[in-house]
Amino acid sequence: MATISSPGVGTNGLDVKNIISQLVALEKKPLDALKLQAATVSTKISAYGQIKSLVSSLQDAASKLTSVTGWNGVTTTSSDSKFVSASAVGGTLPTSFSVEVQGLAKAQATASAALLPVGGALGAGTLRLELGKWSVAPASFTPSSGQPVDITILASDKLSDVASKINGANAGVTASILTDASGERLLLRGKNTGEEAGFRLSVMEGGDTDPQSAGNTDATGLSRLVAGTTVSQAAANAKATVNGIAVTSATNTFASTVSGVTFKAEQITTGPIEITVAKDEAAIRANIDGFVKAYNAINEILQDATKYDAKTKSAGLLQGDSTAVALQNSLRNAIQAVTSGGGAFSRLADVGITQQLGGNLAVDSAKLTKALTENPDDVKSLFRNTGGGSADGIAVQLKALTTNLLSSDGFFKSKDDTLQLSLKRNSQDQNRVNDKVDAFEKRITQRYNALDKQMASLNGLNAYIAQQVTAWNKSK
């Protein structure tokens, strides 16, 4: 008699884990599409971020062509910058002049007499530091309008303490100590150069109240810092001649001697140094080239992102994206604009900047050079005129467009918000699918586990019946 059997069913025959795994994989199938969609949206966010950065660069390039300084740049040259260096502000008229330097600006420097013992206390009193101007003949000092600085010295203070207190008093001088075989000396130096930046040190000891009338030069006590003091360097203005006319400056920099030009005396000269100021046409060309390069960078990325390749049947990341196409058209319209405020020129093509197949701009160097040489003001107006509306220059219009695109409520902010919302919804959809899969997995696992137990029980009963049938057959 045949035995009862159920092949593949029961604890030893049913691969519950594999069955459940395959069923769960089928339930997870919608996640693949959602993950691909999320990856695409993330890539678009990155792409628009890159485009935004390029639009910002175009805004900067346009700003240079709308700025006065972008068109009024000048170059300044010196026939020997080791002796005289120079610079000029934008808009300075072309000029040239010669400079000869007879003396450099100096700060006053003094040294006290040698003091012994080294490291010994100096005595109590008050040091007074005053800034002002020294006259040579007769020797006299005229204090400046600033208040003198009084520094209290204690009986136990050493020369190092005195130097430290002077440096901390912000009195317009710096102090240091020189030690040699003769003893130690207090060195003072003015912080600024020029005849008006001299200084005077005086001492009040004991009951003295006026350092100029007190007996403070007796070479005892604190007055040793004044008695025997030598001036190692007198305060002096820089002295030069410009085209033979004498000029002076409290510093080595002559900032207002020649209108718009600053020149600096580096060394005393042995002959005239020629300074030349000329219009910086190279800077203007560089700004125009930078403008063209910035526009082309945006055009190329948009062209690549929105194209469809019929041969490979592949589409760019933003192909069919209406906002990307609108952005591309807005930029092209601004470049192709006609302005009524450009004088002799109304379009970029008039000065040699033309749009090529694919949208990139190209510069006819010879035509642009001719325009800049013969009609520089008209070229400037073509880019930066601010007449309003159609009279605005090309760079002015493009700057306004890019500023609007980059604003806090502009194109890129709106586009990013839309993409971020799409990404958020996608994440929510993925979470819902995962929750559904988890619930399904729990439910199907419970069912198959129950079935597995039931099959195990039936297999056990089957084995018992088979055993009884075998025993019955033997008993016949």
PDB file of N, CA, C and O in Angstrom, residues 130-200:
ATOM      1  N   GLU A 130      56.310 114.660  25.178  1.00  0.00           N
ATOM      2  CA  GLU A 130      55.532 115.590  24.379  1.00  0.00           C
ATOM      3  C   GLU A 130      55.904 115.421  22.907  1.00  0.00           C
ATOM      4  O   GLU A 130      57.073 115.229  22.565  1.00  0.00           O
ATOM      5  N   LEU A 131      54.899 115.505  22.050  1.00  0.00           N
ATOM      6  CA  LEU A 131      55.120 115.468  20.609  1.00  0.00           C
ATOM      7  C   LEU A 131      55.069 116.884  20.066  1.00  0.00           C
ATOM      8  O   LEU A 131      54.340 117.737  20.577  1.00  0.00           O
ATOM      9  N   GLY A 132      55.864 117.144  19.037  1.00  0.00           N
ATOM     10  CA  GLY A 132      55.897 118.485  18.460  1.00  0.00           C
ATOM     11  C   GLY A 132      57.020 118.642  17.453  1.00  0.00           C
ATOM     12  O   GLY A 132      57.524 117.664  16.901  1.00  0.00           O
ATOM     13  N   LYS A 133      57.430 119.894  17.245  1.00  0.00           N
ATOM     14  CA  LYS A 133      58.437 120.192  16.212  1.00  0.00           C
ATOM     15  C   LYS A 133      59.633 120.901  16.830  1.00  0.00           C
ATOM     16  O   LYS A 133      59.478 121.835  17.631  1.00  0.00           O
ATOM     17  N   TRP A 134      60.828 120.460  16.423  1.00  0.00           N
ATOM     18  CA  TRP A 134      62.083 121.091  16.858  1.00  0.00           C
ATOM     19  C   TRP A 134      62.518 122.118  15.824  1.00  0.00           C
ATOM     20  O   TRP A 134      62.440 121.881  14.621  1.00  0.00           O
ATOM     21  N   SER A 135      62.964 123.248  16.316  1.00  0.00           N
ATOM     22  CA  SER A 135      63.596 124.253  15.450  1.00  0.00           C
ATOM     23  C   SER A 135      65.096 124.214  15.709  1.00  0.00           C
ATOM     24  O   SER A 135      65.541 124.058  16.857  1.00  0.00           O
ATOM     25  N   VAL A 136      65.854 124.397  14.652  1.00  0.00           N
ATOM     26  CA  VAL A 136      67.310 124.234  14.781  1.00  0.00           C
ATOM     27  C   VAL A 136      67.965 125.506  15.302  1.00  0.00           C
ATOM     28  O   VAL A 136      68.771 125.476  16.239  1.00  0.00           O
ATOM     29  N   ALA A 137      67.663 126.639  14.706  1.00  0.00           N
ATOM     30  CA  ALA A 137      68.352 127.877  15.106  1.00  0.00           C
ATOM     31  C   ALA A 137      67.326 128.975  15.388  1.00  0.00           C
ATOM     32  O   ALA A 137      66.678 129.459  14.452  1.00  0.00           O
ATOM     33  N   PRO A 138      67.172 129.402  16.626  1.00  0.00           N
ATOM     34  CA  PRO A 138      67.798 128.746  17.790  1.00  0.00           C
ATOM     35  C   PRO A 138      67.066 127.462  18.128  1.00  0.00           C
ATOM     36  O   PRO A 138      65.907 127.298  17.767  1.00  0.00           O
ATOM     37  N   ALA A 139      67.725 126.560  18.829  1.00  0.00           N
ATOM     38  CA  ALA A 139      67.128 125.274  19.180  1.00  0.00           C
ATOM     39  C   ALA A 139      65.954 125.496  20.125  1.00  0.00           C
ATOM     40  O   ALA A 139      66.105 126.060  21.203  1.00  0.00           O
ATOM     41  N   SER A 140      64.777 125.083  19.684  1.00  0.00           N
ATOM     42  CA  SER A 140      63.588 125.210  20.521  1.00  0.00           C
ATOM     43  C   SER A 140      62.588 124.139  20.122  1.00  0.00           C
ATOM     44  O   SER A 140      62.659 123.579  19.015  1.00  0.00           O
ATOM     45  N   PHE A 141      61.647 123.868  21.025  1.00  0.00           N
ATOM     46  CA  PHE A 141      60.648 122.823  20.777  1.00  0.00           C
ATOM     47  C   PHE A 141      59.260 123.430  20.898  1.00  0.00           C
ATOM     48  O   PHE A 141      58.943 124.110  21.880  1.00  0.00           O
ATOM     49  N   THR A 142      58.427 123.184  19.899  1.00  0.00           N
ATOM     50  CA  THR A 142      57.047 123.667  19.913  1.00  0.00           C
ATOM     51  C   THR A 142      56.112 122.466  20.024  1.00  0.00           C
ATOM     52  O   THR A 142      55.998 121.673  19.068  1.00  0.00           O
ATOM     53  N   PRO A 143      55.489 122.313  21.196  1.00  0.00           N
ATOM     54  CA  PRO A 143      54.598 121.152  21.371  1.00  0.00           C
ATOM     55  C   PRO A 143      53.419 121.209  20.416  1.00  0.00           C
ATOM     56  O   PRO A 143      52.952 122.286  20.032  1.00  0.00           O
ATOM     57  N   SER A 144      52.939 120.042  20.043  1.00  0.00           N
ATOM     58  CA  SER A 144      51.738 119.964  19.209  1.00  0.00           C
ATOM     59  C   SER A 144      50.516 120.191  20.078  1.00  0.00           C
ATOM     60  O   SER A 144      50.613 120.354  21.302  1.00  0.00           O
ATOM     61  N   SER A 145      49.357 120.210  19.488  1.00  0.00           N
ATOM     62  CA  SER A 145      48.136 120.508  20.223  1.00  0.00           C
ATOM     63  C   SER A 145      47.719 119.386  21.170  1.00  0.00           C
ATOM     64  O   SER A 145      46.871 119.576  22.029  1.00  0.00           O
ATOM     65  N   GLY A 146      48.330 118.219  21.015  1.00  0.00           N
ATOM     66  CA  GLY A 146      47.975 117.094  21.878  1.00  0.00           C
ATOM     67  C   GLY A 146      48.481 117.278  23.293  1.00  0.00           C
ATOM     68  O   GLY A 146      49.430 118.028  23.553  1.00  0.00           O
ATOM     69  N   GLN A 147      47.844 116.605  24.241  1.00  0.00           N
ATOM     70  CA  GLN A 147      48.255 116.695  25.633  1.00  0.00           C
ATOM     71  C   GLN A 147      49.524 115.889  25.878  1.00  0.00           C
ATOM     72  O   GLN A 147      49.711 114.816  25.299  1.00  0.00           O
ATOM     73  N   PRO A 148      50.441 116.372  26.742  1.00  0.00           N
ATOM     74  CA  PRO A 148      51.628 115.594  27.088  1.00  0.00           C
ATOM     75  C   PRO A 148      51.222 114.343  27.874  1.00  0.00           C
ATOM     76  O   PRO A 148      50.142 114.300  28.481  1.00  0.00           O
ATOM     77  N   VAL A 149      52.075 113.367  27.864  1.00  0.00           N
ATOM     78  CA  VAL A 149      51.823 112.118  28.586  1.00  0.00           C
ATOM     79  C   VAL A 149      52.803 112.023  29.746  1.00  0.00           C
ATOM     80  O   VAL A 149      54.021 112.049  29.539  1.00  0.00           O
ATOM     81  N   ASP A 150      52.270 111.959  30.981  1.00  0.00           N
ATOM     82  CA  ASP A 150      53.107 111.823  32.179  1.00  0.00           C
ATOM     83  C   ASP A 150      53.135 110.362  32.621  1.00  0.00           C
ATOM     84  O   ASP A 150      52.092 109.698  32.681  1.00  0.00           O
ATOM     85  N   ILE A 151      54.330 109.890  32.931  1.00  0.00           N
ATOM     86  CA  ILE A 151      54.524 108.492  33.323  1.00  0.00           C
ATOM     87  C   ILE A 151      55.178 108.453  34.695  1.00  0.00           C
ATOM     88  O   ILE A 151      56.279 108.997  34.883  1.00  0.00           O
ATOM     89  N   THR A 152      54.530 107.838  35.644  1.00  0.00           N
ATOM     90  CA  THR A 152      55.044 107.768  37.021  1.00  0.00           C
ATOM     91  C   THR A 152      56.083 106.656  37.141  1.00  0.00           C
ATOM     92  O   THR A 152      55.835 105.507  36.762  1.00  0.00           O
ATOM     93  N   ILE A 153      57.248 107.022  37.672  1.00  0.00           N
ATOM     94  CA  ILE A 153      58.340 106.067  37.874  1.00  0.00           C
ATOM     95  C   ILE A 153      58.548 105.883  39.380  1.00  0.00           C
ATOM     96  O   ILE A 153      58.680 106.861  40.122  1.00  0.00           O
ATOM     97  N   LEU A 154      58.580 104.638  39.822  1.00  0.00           N
ATOM     98  CA  LEU A 154      58.772 104.334  41.239  1.00  0.00           C
ATOM     99  C   LEU A 154      60.262 104.292  41.581  1.00  0.00           C
ATOM    100  O   LEU A 154      61.123 104.098  40.698  1.00  0.00           O
ATOM    101  N   ALA A 155      60.568 104.448  42.880  1.00  0.00           N
ATOM    102  CA  ALA A 155      61.970 104.447  43.314  1.00  0.00           C
ATOM    103  C   ALA A 155      62.663 103.137  43.010  1.00  0.00           C
ATOM    104  O   ALA A 155      63.886 103.088  42.819  1.00  0.00           O
ATOM    105  N   SER A 156      61.899 102.066  42.972  1.00  0.00           N
ATOM    106  CA  SER A 156      62.485 100.743  42.743  1.00  0.00           C
ATOM    107  C   SER A 156      62.547 100.360  41.270  1.00  0.00           C
ATOM    108  O   SER A 156      63.078  99.297  40.923  1.00  0.00           O
ATOM    109  N   ASP A 157      61.996 101.192  40.374  1.00  0.00           N
ATOM    110  CA  ASP A 157      61.963 100.842  38.949  1.00  0.00           C
ATOM    111  C   ASP A 157      63.352 100.849  38.333  1.00  0.00           C
ATOM    112  O   ASP A 157      64.165 101.758  38.564  1.00  0.00           O
ATOM    113  N   LYS A 158      63.593  99.840  37.528  1.00  0.00           N
ATOM    114  CA  LYS A 158      64.836  99.740  36.766  1.00  0.00           C
ATOM    115  C   LYS A 158      64.600 100.304  35.364  1.00  0.00           C
ATOM    116  O   LYS A 158      63.473 100.646  34.996  1.00  0.00           O
ATOM    117  N   LEU A 159      65.653 100.374  34.582  1.00  0.00           N
ATOM    118  CA  LEU A 159      65.518 100.923  33.236  1.00  0.00           C
ATOM    119  C   LEU A 159      64.560 100.077  32.389  1.00  0.00           C
ATOM    120  O   LEU A 159      63.810 100.612  31.575  1.00  0.00           O
ATOM    121  N   SER A 160      64.560  98.763  32.620  1.00  0.00           N
ATOM    122  CA  SER A 160      63.641  97.896  31.874  1.00  0.00           C
ATOM    123  C   SER A 160      62.192  98.214  32.228  1.00  0.00           C
ATOM    124  O   SER A 160      61.304  98.154  31.366  1.00  0.00           O
ATOM    125  N   ASP A 161      61.944  98.580  33.503  1.00  0.00           N
ATOM    126  CA  ASP A 161      60.593  98.955  33.912  1.00  0.00           C
ATOM    127  C   ASP A 161      60.182 100.268  33.240  1.00  0.00           C
ATOM    128  O   ASP A 161      59.038 100.437  32.818  1.00  0.00           O
ATOM    129  N   VAL A 162      61.134 101.210  33.167  1.00  0.00           N
ATOM    130  CA  VAL A 162      60.860 102.496  32.527  1.00  0.00           C
ATOM    131  C   VAL A 162      60.498 102.290  31.056  1.00  0.00           C
ATOM    132  O   VAL A 162      59.520 102.856  30.543  1.00  0.00           O
ATOM    133  N   ALA A 163      61.286 101.475  30.348  1.00  0.00           N
ATOM    134  CA  ALA A 163      61.024 101.220  28.927  1.00  0.00           C
ATOM    135  C   ALA A 163      59.645 100.586  28.737  1.00  0.00           C
ATOM    136  O   ALA A 163      58.891 100.940  27.820  1.00  0.00           O
ATOM    137  N   SER A 164      59.307  99.649  29.630  1.00  0.00           N
ATOM    138  CA  SER A 164      58.015  98.979  29.547  1.00  0.00           C
ATOM    139  C   SER A 164      56.868  99.961  29.766  1.00  0.00           C
ATOM    140  O   SER A 164      55.852  99.926  29.052  1.00  0.00           O
ATOM    141  N   LYS A 165      57.019 100.875  30.714  1.00  0.00           N
ATOM    142  CA  LYS A 165      55.966 101.856  30.986  1.00  0.00           C
ATOM    143  C   LYS A 165      55.814 102.841  29.826  1.00  0.00           C
ATOM    144  O   LYS A 165      54.706 103.251  29.491  1.00  0.00           O
ATOM    145  N   ILE A 166      56.925 103.221  29.206  1.00  0.00           N
ATOM    146  CA  ILE A 166      56.849 104.128  28.057  1.00  0.00           C
ATOM    147  C   ILE A 166      56.105 103.452  26.904  1.00  0.00           C
ATOM    148  O   ILE A 166      55.222 104.051  26.273  1.00  0.00           O
ATOM    149  N   ASN A 167      56.435 102.187  26.652  1.00  0.00           N
ATOM    150  CA  ASN A 167      55.780 101.475  25.556  1.00  0.00           C
ATOM    151  C   ASN A 167      54.292 101.265  25.831  1.00  0.00           C
ATOM    152  O   ASN A 167      53.481 101.216  24.902  1.00  0.00           O
ATOM    153  N   GLY A 168      53.943 101.145  27.102  1.00  0.00           N
ATOM    154  CA  GLY A 168      52.540 100.939  27.440  1.00  0.00           C
ATOM    155  C   GLY A 168      51.732 102.216  27.529  1.00  0.00           C
ATOM    156  O   GLY A 168      50.510 102.185  27.652  1.00  0.00           O
ATOM    157  N   ALA A 169      52.415 103.373  27.464  1.00  0.00           N
ATOM    158  CA  ALA A 169      51.721 104.652  27.637  1.00  0.00           C
ATOM    159  C   ALA A 169      51.118 105.195  26.350  1.00  0.00           C
ATOM    160  O   ALA A 169      50.367 106.156  26.379  1.00  0.00           O
ATOM    161  N   ASN A 170      51.444 104.583  25.205  1.00  0.00           N
ATOM    162  CA  ASN A 170      50.928 105.048  23.910  1.00  0.00           C
ATOM    163  C   ASN A 170      51.185 106.547  23.722  1.00  0.00           C
ATOM    164  O   ASN A 170      50.286 107.323  23.387  1.00  0.00           O
ATOM    165  N   ALA A 171      52.447 106.924  23.964  1.00  0.00           N
ATOM    166  CA  ALA A 171      52.811 108.343  23.929  1.00  0.00           C
ATOM    167  C   ALA A 171      53.408 108.771  22.599  1.00  0.00           C
ATOM    168  O   ALA A 171      53.946 109.878  22.490  1.00  0.00           O
ATOM    169  N   GLY A 172      53.360 107.917  21.587  1.00  0.00           N
ATOM    170  CA  GLY A 172      53.883 108.281  20.271  1.00  0.00           C
ATOM    171  C   GLY A 172      55.334 107.927  20.068  1.00  0.00           C
ATOM    172  O   GLY A 172      55.925 108.291  19.051  1.00  0.00           O
ATOM    173  N   VAL A 173      55.952 107.245  21.049  1.00  0.00           N
ATOM    174  CA  VAL A 173      57.347 106.820  20.919  1.00  0.00           C
ATOM    175  C   VAL A 173      57.449 105.374  21.367  1.00  0.00           C
ATOM    176  O   VAL A 173      56.604 104.864  22.106  1.00  0.00           O
ATOM    177  N   THR A 174      58.492 104.719  20.918  1.00  0.00           N
ATOM    178  CA  THR A 174      58.795 103.368  21.390  1.00  0.00           C
ATOM    179  C   THR A 174      60.135 103.403  22.117  1.00  0.00           C
ATOM    180  O   THR A 174      61.025 104.190  21.769  1.00  0.00           O
ATOM    181  N   ALA A 175      60.258 102.571  23.136  1.00  0.00           N
ATOM    182  CA  ALA A 175      61.474 102.538  23.957  1.00  0.00           C
ATOM    183  C   ALA A 175      62.124 101.171  23.885  1.00  0.00           C
ATOM    184  O   ALA A 175      61.449 100.147  23.803  1.00  0.00           O
ATOM    185  N   SER A 176      63.446 101.175  23.903  1.00  0.00           N
ATOM    186  CA  SER A 176      64.211  99.933  23.982  1.00  0.00           C
ATOM    187  C   SER A 176      65.485 100.223  24.767  1.00  0.00           C
ATOM    188  O   SER A 176      65.800 101.379  25.079  1.00  0.00           O
ATOM    189  N   ILE A 177      66.216  99.179  25.109  1.00  0.00           N
ATOM    190  CA  ILE A 177      67.428  99.331  25.934  1.00  0.00           C
ATOM    191  C   ILE A 177      68.630  98.780  25.179  1.00  0.00           C
ATOM    192  O   ILE A 177      68.577  97.684  24.615  1.00  0.00           O
ATOM    193  N   LEU A 178      69.688  99.578  25.155  1.00  0.00           N
ATOM    194  CA  LEU A 178      70.954  99.154  24.560  1.00  0.00           C
ATOM    195  C   LEU A 178      71.979  98.999  25.667  1.00  0.00           C
ATOM    196  O   LEU A 178      72.188  99.917  26.466  1.00  0.00           O
ATOM    197  N   THR A 179      72.588  97.843  25.742  1.00  0.00           N
ATOM    198  CA  THR A 179      73.613  97.589  26.762  1.00  0.00           C
ATOM    199  C   THR A 179      74.954  97.339  26.088  1.00  0.00           C
ATOM    200  O   THR A 179      75.054  96.519  25.170  1.00  0.00           O
ATOM    201  N   ASP A 180      75.975  98.103  26.511  1.00  0.00           N
ATOM    202  CA  ASP A 180      77.326  97.873  25.999  1.00  0.00           C
ATOM    203  C   ASP A 180      78.304  97.959  27.159  1.00  0.00           C
ATOM    204  O   ASP A 180      77.903  97.946  28.334  1.00  0.00           O
ATOM    205  N   ALA A 181      79.588  98.082  26.878  1.00  0.00           N
ATOM    206  CA  ALA A 181      80.608  98.095  27.927  1.00  0.00           C
ATOM    207  C   ALA A 181      80.489  99.307  28.830  1.00  0.00           C
ATOM    208  O   ALA A 181      80.934  99.293  29.991  1.00  0.00           O
ATOM    209  N   SER A 182      79.847 100.384  28.340  1.00  0.00           N
ATOM    210  CA  SER A 182      79.729 101.602  29.129  1.00  0.00           C
ATOM    211  C   SER A 182      78.573 101.554  30.121  1.00  0.00           C
ATOM    212  O   SER A 182      78.512 102.332  31.064  1.00  0.00           O
ATOM    213  N   GLY A 183      77.623 100.672  29.872  1.00  0.00           N
ATOM    214  CA  GLY A 183      76.440 100.585  30.721  1.00  0.00           C
ATOM    215  C   GLY A 183      75.217 100.355  29.854  1.00  0.00           C
ATOM    216  O   GLY A 183      75.307  99.813  28.741  1.00  0.00           O
ATOM    217  N   GLU A 184      74.065 100.788  30.364  1.00  0.00           N
ATOM    218  CA  GLU A 184      72.845 100.620  29.579  1.00  0.00           C
ATOM    219  C   GLU A 184      72.246 101.989  29.238  1.00  0.00           C
ATOM    220  O   GLU A 184      72.336 102.937  30.020  1.00  0.00           O
ATOM    221  N   ARG A 185      71.648 102.068  28.040  1.00  0.00           N
ATOM    222  CA  ARG A 185      71.099 103.331  27.556  1.00  0.00           C
ATOM    223  C   ARG A 185      69.623 103.142  27.192  1.00  0.00           C
ATOM    224  O   ARG A 185      69.222 102.091  26.702  1.00  0.00           O
ATOM    225  N   LEU A 186      68.841 104.189  27.404  1.00  0.00           N
ATOM    226  CA  LEU A 186      67.446 104.203  26.982  1.00  0.00           C
ATOM    227  C   LEU A 186      67.382 104.778  25.570  1.00  0.00           C
ATOM    228  O   LEU A 186      67.761 105.922  25.335  1.00  0.00           O
ATOM    229  N   LEU A 187      66.889 103.956  24.639  1.00  0.00           N
ATOM    230  CA  LEU A 187      66.725 104.399  23.247  1.00  0.00           C
ATOM    231  C   LEU A 187      65.258 104.703  23.000  1.00  0.00           C
ATOM    232  O   LEU A 187      64.374 103.887  23.287  1.00  0.00           O
ATOM    233  N   LEU A 188      64.996 105.902  22.481  1.00  0.00           N
ATOM    234  CA  LEU A 188      63.637 106.296  22.136  1.00  0.00           C
ATOM    235  C   LEU A 188      63.554 106.603  20.648  1.00  0.00           C
ATOM    236  O   LEU A 188      64.483 107.164  20.075  1.00  0.00           O
ATOM    237  N   ARG A 189      62.417 106.224  20.054  1.00  0.00           N
ATOM    238  CA  ARG A 189      62.223 106.480  18.615  1.00  0.00           C
ATOM    239  C   ARG A 189      60.760 106.853  18.393  1.00  0.00           C
ATOM    240  O   ARG A 189      59.838 106.209  18.911  1.00  0.00           O
ATOM    241  N   GLY A 190      60.522 107.896  17.622  1.00  0.00           N
ATOM    242  CA  GLY A 190      59.158 108.306  17.294  1.00  0.00           C
ATOM    243  C   GLY A 190      58.467 107.253  16.439  1.00  0.00           C
ATOM    244  O   GLY A 190      59.096 106.607  15.604  1.00  0.00           O
ATOM    245  N   LYS A 191      57.176 107.113  16.648  1.00  0.00           N
ATOM    246  CA  LYS A 191      56.423 106.143  15.863  1.00  0.00           C
ATOM    247  C   LYS A 191      56.151 106.644  14.451  1.00  0.00           C
ATOM    248  O   LYS A 191      55.889 105.842  13.552  1.00  0.00           O
ATOM    249  N   ASN A 192      56.182 107.966  14.263  1.00  0.00           N
ATOM    250  CA  ASN A 192      55.893 108.535  12.949  1.00  0.00           C
ATOM    251  C   ASN A 192      57.076 109.346  12.442  1.00  0.00           C
ATOM    252  O   ASN A 192      57.910 109.816  13.217  1.00  0.00           O
ATOM    253  N   THR A 193      57.129 109.483  11.126  1.00  0.00           N
ATOM    254  CA  THR A 193      58.179 110.293  10.505  1.00  0.00           C
ATOM    255  C   THR A 193      57.659 111.706  10.255  1.00  0.00           C
ATOM    256  O   THR A 193      56.469 111.970  10.332  1.00  0.00           O
ATOM    257  N   GLY A 194      58.560 112.601   9.929  1.00  0.00           N
ATOM    258  CA  GLY A 194      58.181 113.967   9.591  1.00  0.00           C
ATOM    259  C   GLY A 194      58.566 114.964  10.662  1.00  0.00           C
ATOM    260  O   GLY A 194      58.675 114.638  11.850  1.00  0.00           O
ATOM    261  N   GLU A 195      58.784 116.217  10.234  1.00  0.00           N
ATOM    262  CA  GLU A 195      59.236 117.270  11.148  1.00  0.00           C
ATOM    263  C   GLU A 195      58.252 117.518  12.287  1.00  0.00           C
ATOM    264  O   GLU A 195      58.642 117.888  13.393  1.00  0.00           O
ATOM    265  N   GLU A 196      56.975 117.350  12.043  1.00  0.00           N
ATOM    266  CA  GLU A 196      55.968 117.614  13.064  1.00  0.00           C
ATOM    267  C   GLU A 196      55.833 116.459  14.060  1.00  0.00           C
ATOM    268  O   GLU A 196      55.075 116.544  15.013  1.00  0.00           O
ATOM    269  N   ALA A 197      56.559 115.367  13.821  1.00  0.00           N
ATOM    270  CA  ALA A 197      56.439 114.178  14.674  1.00  0.00           C
ATOM    271  C   ALA A 197      57.637 114.022  15.609  1.00  0.00           C
ATOM    272  O   ALA A 197      57.969 112.920  16.033  1.00  0.00           O
ATOM    273  N   GLY A 198      58.332 115.138  15.941  1.00  0.00           N
ATOM    274  CA  GLY A 198      59.414 115.063  16.914  1.00  0.00           C
ATOM    275  C   GLY A 198      58.858 114.860  18.321  1.00  0.00           C
ATOM    276  O   GLY A 198      57.644 114.919  18.547  1.00  0.00           O
ATOM    277  N   PHE A 199      59.732 114.655  19.288  1.00  0.00           N
ATOM    278  CA  PHE A 199      59.276 114.480  20.668  1.00  0.00           C
ATOM    279  C   PHE A 199      60.306 115.068  21.633  1.00  0.00           C
ATOM    280  O   PHE A 199      61.482 115.273  21.293  1.00  0.00           O
ATOM    281  N   ARG A 200      59.850 115.304  22.864  1.00  0.00           N
ATOM    282  CA  ARG A 200      60.737 115.793  23.917  1.00  0.00           C
ATOM    283  C   ARG A 200      60.442 115.019  25.200  1.00  0.00           C
ATOM    284  O   ARG A 200      59.289 114.843  25.585  1.00  0.00           O
TER     285      ARG A 200
END
